[in-house]
XYZ file of C-alpha atoms in Angstrom:
346
model
C 0.013 0.050 -0.005
C 1.377 3.398 -0.959
C 2.028 5.891 1.866
C -0.153 8.462 0.119
C -3.039 5.987 0.247
C -2.531 5.423 3.939
C -2.457 9.195 4.444
C -5.790 9.562 2.764
C -7.337 6.879 4.792
C -6.059 8.421 7.972
C -6.428 12.068 6.940
C -9.382 12.787 9.247
C -7.225 12.131 12.355
C -4.149 13.963 11.263
C -3.283 17.678 11.722
C -0.697 17.950 8.784
C 1.131 15.768 6.444
C 4.011 15.825 3.937
C 5.522 13.586 1.374
C 9.043 14.613 1.755
C 11.064 15.020 -1.486
C 7.827 14.111 -3.279
C 8.337 10.480 -2.252
C 5.416 8.155 -1.894
C 7.079 4.969 -0.611
C 5.421 1.509 -0.730
C 4.461 0.475 2.813
C 4.635 -3.187 3.351
C 4.130 -3.376 7.159
C 4.533 -1.507 10.434
C 7.269 -1.848 13.128
C 8.644 -0.137 16.243
C 10.906 2.858 15.473
C 14.177 1.034 16.375
C 13.189 -2.260 14.585
C 11.785 -0.743 11.414
C 13.166 -1.685 7.950
C 12.767 -0.072 4.601
C 9.141 -0.349 3.624
C 7.906 -0.007 7.264
C 5.678 2.715 8.783
C 6.583 3.648 12.423
C 5.640 6.494 14.900
C 7.284 8.879 17.258
C 5.494 10.069 20.365
C 7.705 13.013 21.350
C 11.078 14.771 21.260
C 12.676 12.301 23.632
C 12.870 9.898 20.684
C 14.603 12.305 18.414
C 17.843 10.256 18.313
C 15.849 7.259 16.988
C 14.566 9.390 14.253
C 18.115 10.038 12.989
C 18.754 6.221 13.104
C 15.568 4.442 11.967
C 15.375 2.660 8.643
C 11.559 3.267 8.340
C 10.314 4.596 5.078
C 7.581 6.669 6.713
C 6.782 7.977 10.134
C 3.758 9.205 12.128
C 5.100 12.262 13.984
C 3.709 14.698 16.667
C 3.250 18.355 15.575
C 6.981 19.066 16.323
C 8.752 21.109 13.618
C 12.232 19.870 14.726
C 11.162 16.204 14.312
C 9.432 16.942 10.976
C 12.531 18.680 9.581
C 14.697 15.841 10.799
C 12.525 13.220 9.040
C 12.402 15.353 5.799
C 16.166 15.863 5.770
C 16.545 12.012 5.842
C 14.078 11.643 3.012
C 11.430 9.976 5.279
C 7.779 10.527 4.421
C 5.847 11.644 7.423
C 2.319 12.595 8.539
C 1.744 14.602 11.840
C -0.937 14.225 14.389
C -1.485 15.220 18.075
C -1.742 11.595 19.043
C 0.756 9.494 17.015
C 0.138 6.291 18.895
C -3.636 6.392 18.186
C -3.024 7.056 14.578
C -0.422 4.175 14.523
C -3.165 1.935 15.932
C -5.553 2.905 13.302
C -2.864 2.176 10.595
C -2.287 -1.246 12.002
C -5.964 -2.049 11.251
C -5.218 -1.321 7.548
C -2.783 -4.168 7.471
C -4.085 -6.675 9.964
C -7.511 -7.997 11.022
C -7.861 -10.688 13.692
C -8.698 -14.218 12.545
C -12.414 -14.547 12.188
C -13.625 -18.014 11.152
C -16.591 -18.444 8.730
C -19.905 -19.410 10.226
C -20.315 -23.161 10.906
C -20.946 -25.657 13.641
C -18.187 -28.209 14.085
C -19.628 -31.815 14.126
C -17.844 -32.527 17.402
C -19.726 -29.649 19.251
C -22.214 -30.837 21.879
C -25.329 -28.379 21.783
C -28.315 -29.041 23.968
C -31.584 -29.019 21.932
C -32.942 -26.204 24.088
C -30.069 -23.870 23.195
C -30.944 -20.959 20.791
C -28.328 -20.024 18.301
C -28.508 -16.790 16.202
C -27.599 -16.457 12.558
C -24.022 -16.760 11.181
C -22.666 -18.297 14.319
C -19.354 -20.147 14.463
C -19.155 -23.022 16.962
C -15.686 -24.711 17.106
C -14.537 -28.239 17.809
C -15.538 -29.834 21.229
C -17.592 -26.721 22.352
C -20.376 -27.637 24.909
C -23.397 -25.517 24.974
C -25.757 -26.584 27.734
C -29.565 -26.273 28.147
C -31.211 -22.884 27.844
C -28.257 -21.001 26.432
C -28.824 -18.135 23.971
C -26.108 -17.182 21.521
C -26.535 -14.001 19.475
C -26.019 -13.351 15.726
C -22.443 -13.490 14.431
C -21.073 -14.783 17.694
C -17.757 -16.835 17.566
C -17.246 -19.628 19.998
C -13.731 -21.154 19.607
C -12.805 -24.766 20.428
C -13.224 -26.274 23.828
C -15.443 -23.510 25.227
C -17.985 -24.620 27.856
C -21.151 -22.623 28.312
C -23.180 -23.606 31.319
C -27.036 -23.531 31.492
C -29.077 -20.381 30.881
C -26.126 -18.148 29.931
C -26.657 -15.518 27.315
C -24.034 -14.391 24.778
C -24.673 -11.214 22.790
C -24.273 -10.562 19.049
C -20.841 -10.639 17.613
C -19.134 -11.562 20.957
C -16.054 -13.779 20.695
C -15.290 -16.502 23.217
C -11.718 -17.748 22.712
C -10.574 -21.300 23.150
C -10.869 -22.972 26.572
C -12.777 -20.195 28.319
C -15.721 -21.160 30.588
C -18.981 -19.233 30.993
C -20.937 -20.347 34.015
C -24.765 -20.517 34.639
C -26.896 -17.552 34.134
C -24.014 -15.273 33.077
C -25.031 -12.394 30.722
C -22.417 -11.191 28.213
C -23.339 -8.262 25.931
C -22.718 -7.486 22.309
C -19.257 -7.150 20.754
C -17.392 -8.501 23.758
C -14.125 -10.441 23.668
C -13.243 -13.123 26.279
C -9.853 -14.575 25.851
C -8.596 -18.071 26.445
C -8.594 -19.626 29.937
C -10.895 -16.946 31.385
C -13.727 -18.001 33.699
C -16.877 -15.832 33.857
C -19.555 -16.320 36.529
C -17.967 -19.095 38.710
C -18.863 -19.189 42.344
C -17.755 -16.295 44.436
C -15.647 -16.937 47.596
C -18.448 -17.171 49.963
C -18.101 -19.109 53.213
C -19.559 -18.467 56.689
C -17.470 -19.440 59.721
C -19.274 -21.734 62.206
C -18.078 -23.687 65.363
C -17.590 -26.810 63.249
C -15.860 -25.208 60.263
C -16.763 -23.209 57.130
C -20.405 -23.273 55.811
C -20.600 -22.715 52.063
C -22.910 -19.966 51.028
C -24.409 -20.849 47.754
C -23.730 -18.237 45.043
C -27.121 -17.784 43.364
C -26.489 -14.417 41.692
C -25.575 -13.339 38.193
C -22.498 -12.094 36.420
C -23.155 -9.437 33.773
C -20.714 -8.078 31.254
C -22.204 -5.103 29.397
C -21.399 -4.334 25.664
C -17.933 -3.980 24.321
C -16.161 -5.495 27.264
C -12.806 -7.298 26.711
C -11.330 -9.717 29.235
C -7.821 -11.055 28.987
C -6.624 -14.586 29.330
C -6.808 -16.486 32.590
C -8.849 -13.852 34.438
C -11.814 -14.628 36.700
C -14.966 -12.738 37.353
C -17.109 -14.315 40.047
C -20.833 -14.344 40.680
C -22.245 -13.389 44.048
C -24.500 -15.123 46.505
C -27.386 -12.785 45.569
C -27.663 -9.849 43.130
C -25.065 -9.522 40.433
C -21.454 -8.790 39.578
C -21.405 -6.095 36.832
C -18.716 -4.940 34.428
C -19.723 -1.788 32.601
C -19.496 -1.187 28.852
C -16.205 -0.526 27.061
C -14.165 -1.655 30.102
C -10.972 -3.513 29.294
C -9.509 -6.140 31.668
C -6.046 -7.543 31.216
C -4.738 -11.089 31.824
C -4.779 -12.723 35.359
C -7.173 -10.336 36.979
C -9.504 -11.399 39.778
C -12.907 -9.705 40.276
C -14.649 -10.811 43.316
C -18.364 -11.547 43.836
C -20.751 -8.572 43.839
C -18.282 -6.012 42.366
C -19.734 -3.175 40.381
C -17.303 -1.746 37.726
C -18.352 1.362 35.730
C -18.043 2.010 32.028
C -14.733 2.722 30.310
C -12.461 1.357 33.082
C -9.012 -0.207 32.518
C -7.747 -3.004 34.852
C -4.196 -4.208 34.252
C -2.623 -7.631 34.915
C -2.681 -9.314 38.311
C -4.984 -6.718 39.790
C -7.477 -8.034 42.349
C -10.730 -6.850 43.629
C -12.283 -8.323 46.757
C -16.053 -8.782 47.089
C -18.419 -5.881 46.918
C -16.020 -3.320 45.407
C -17.645 -0.441 43.567
C -15.592 1.154 40.864
C -16.777 4.270 39.098
C -16.457 5.198 35.369
C -13.096 5.595 33.554
C -11.096 4.238 36.524
C -7.570 2.841 35.942
C -6.171 0.184 38.144
C -2.542 -0.486 37.310
C -0.839 -3.894 37.530
C -0.874 -5.878 40.794
C -3.058 -3.277 42.549
C -5.390 -4.722 45.106
C -8.769 -3.456 46.482
C -10.264 -4.469 49.813
C -13.790 -5.569 50.464
C -16.522 -3.028 49.889
C -14.267 -0.153 49.003
C -15.649 2.565 46.698
C -13.442 4.128 43.933
C -14.758 7.318 42.306
C -15.048 8.185 38.681
C -11.697 8.931 36.883
C -9.457 7.718 39.835
C -6.094 6.066 39.092
C -4.344 3.501 41.207
C -0.628 3.010 40.347
C 1.121 -0.414 40.181
C 0.911 -2.502 43.348
C -1.235 0.026 45.161
C -3.134 -1.533 48.045
C -6.363 0.188 48.422
C -8.123 -0.274 51.900
C -10.163 2.831 52.001
C -12.530 4.778 49.610
C -10.808 6.864 46.816
C -12.380 10.118 45.804
C -13.284 10.811 42.117
C -10.226 11.897 40.049
C -7.741 11.017 42.883
C -4.410 9.270 42.024
C -3.222 6.898 44.789
C -0.035 4.866 45.222
C 1.740 2.618 47.672
C 0.816 0.068 50.332
C -1.435 1.079 52.003
C -2.471 3.395 49.199
C -2.149 7.224 49.822
C -2.491 10.243 47.531
C 0.317 10.004 44.952
C 1.921 13.356 45.875
C 2.249 12.174 49.443
C 3.544 8.871 48.276
C 6.254 10.588 46.247
C 7.333 12.584 49.282
C 7.366 9.607 51.507
C 9.447 7.673 48.897
C 12.036 10.437 48.872
C 12.336 10.216 52.691
C 12.463 6.407 52.567
C 15.687 6.498 50.387
C 17.269 8.846 52.976
C 16.432 6.666 56.017
C 20.054 5.285 56.446
C 21.404 8.831 56.381
C 18.724 10.130 58.659
C 19.399 7.213 61.149
C 23.131 8.117 61.201
C 22.207 11.724 61.976
C 19.863 10.528 64.701
C 22.617 8.396 66.230
C 25.096 11.148 66.198
C 22.512 13.398 67.883
C 22.020 10.818 70.542
C 25.798 10.647 71.258
C 26.028 14.432 71.470
C 23.220 14.374 74.100
C 25.031 11.729 76.024
C 22.756 8.838 75.289
C 23.875 5.299 74.321
């Protein structure tokens, strides 16, 4: 595909563009800036990557609106297009060259489908899939091999369930969702009541609901509650190896990174970001737009828009101050010991 053709397809998102030296190179693929070869399109996010612009072998670049970077590319004979968000434009360019594998509609003869299950039009059911009684699968859904769908679950239109994921009873998954391999949706929450003779299991009779356009990474678990529902809001993205406990309520547009864990009954607002290995205690409320940095341990409610860090989590600015002091503790201890000696103490 010619670079000029790519520019025309992406023109609505770009602020400026140039074909340096009237060049219109053939673009055969995309690559990172330091790995690009002739024929590749790459991108630059800011001035800190200027040195790579002088070294890259890419034939074309997506640049920020930075005149210095643009001149640098032009002097090297590299075609470029500028935008305020190069990474976003690069992501859109990838879609011009690559589309995820999407099998044609069919039902594999080894699939086991209960006669009461309802399948929509143009559905793909892969090898060794098990669809139990009362299940409803929407139009254009893709169910990859070895998926098990328990009774009375509902899968929305165009949703994809990747190989070896498990959807438990009465789970509701909306339209255009993606559930990656090994993930378990709607399994029993961790509900046990202590008694004098041991733990009494509390049956988990609730529902797990994923709204539209939710994506869940591999080997994650979203549990159902004893009563009520666990709900994940629309357009929320969940990474690999994430645990979402029973009865959690997660708002729309959230991002939860790998190895994060939410205990039961957590309420998360809209557009919240929970970074990798962050943990949230029982019944905590996190307000809209809040951010928890990596490995944050959240034991108390977080206000809307607040950024928290550390274990236990505190406001990020306070965390930075505390971290600076922490690194000076050996020096401070020596000063303290010296002061003790001056005061005649052991």
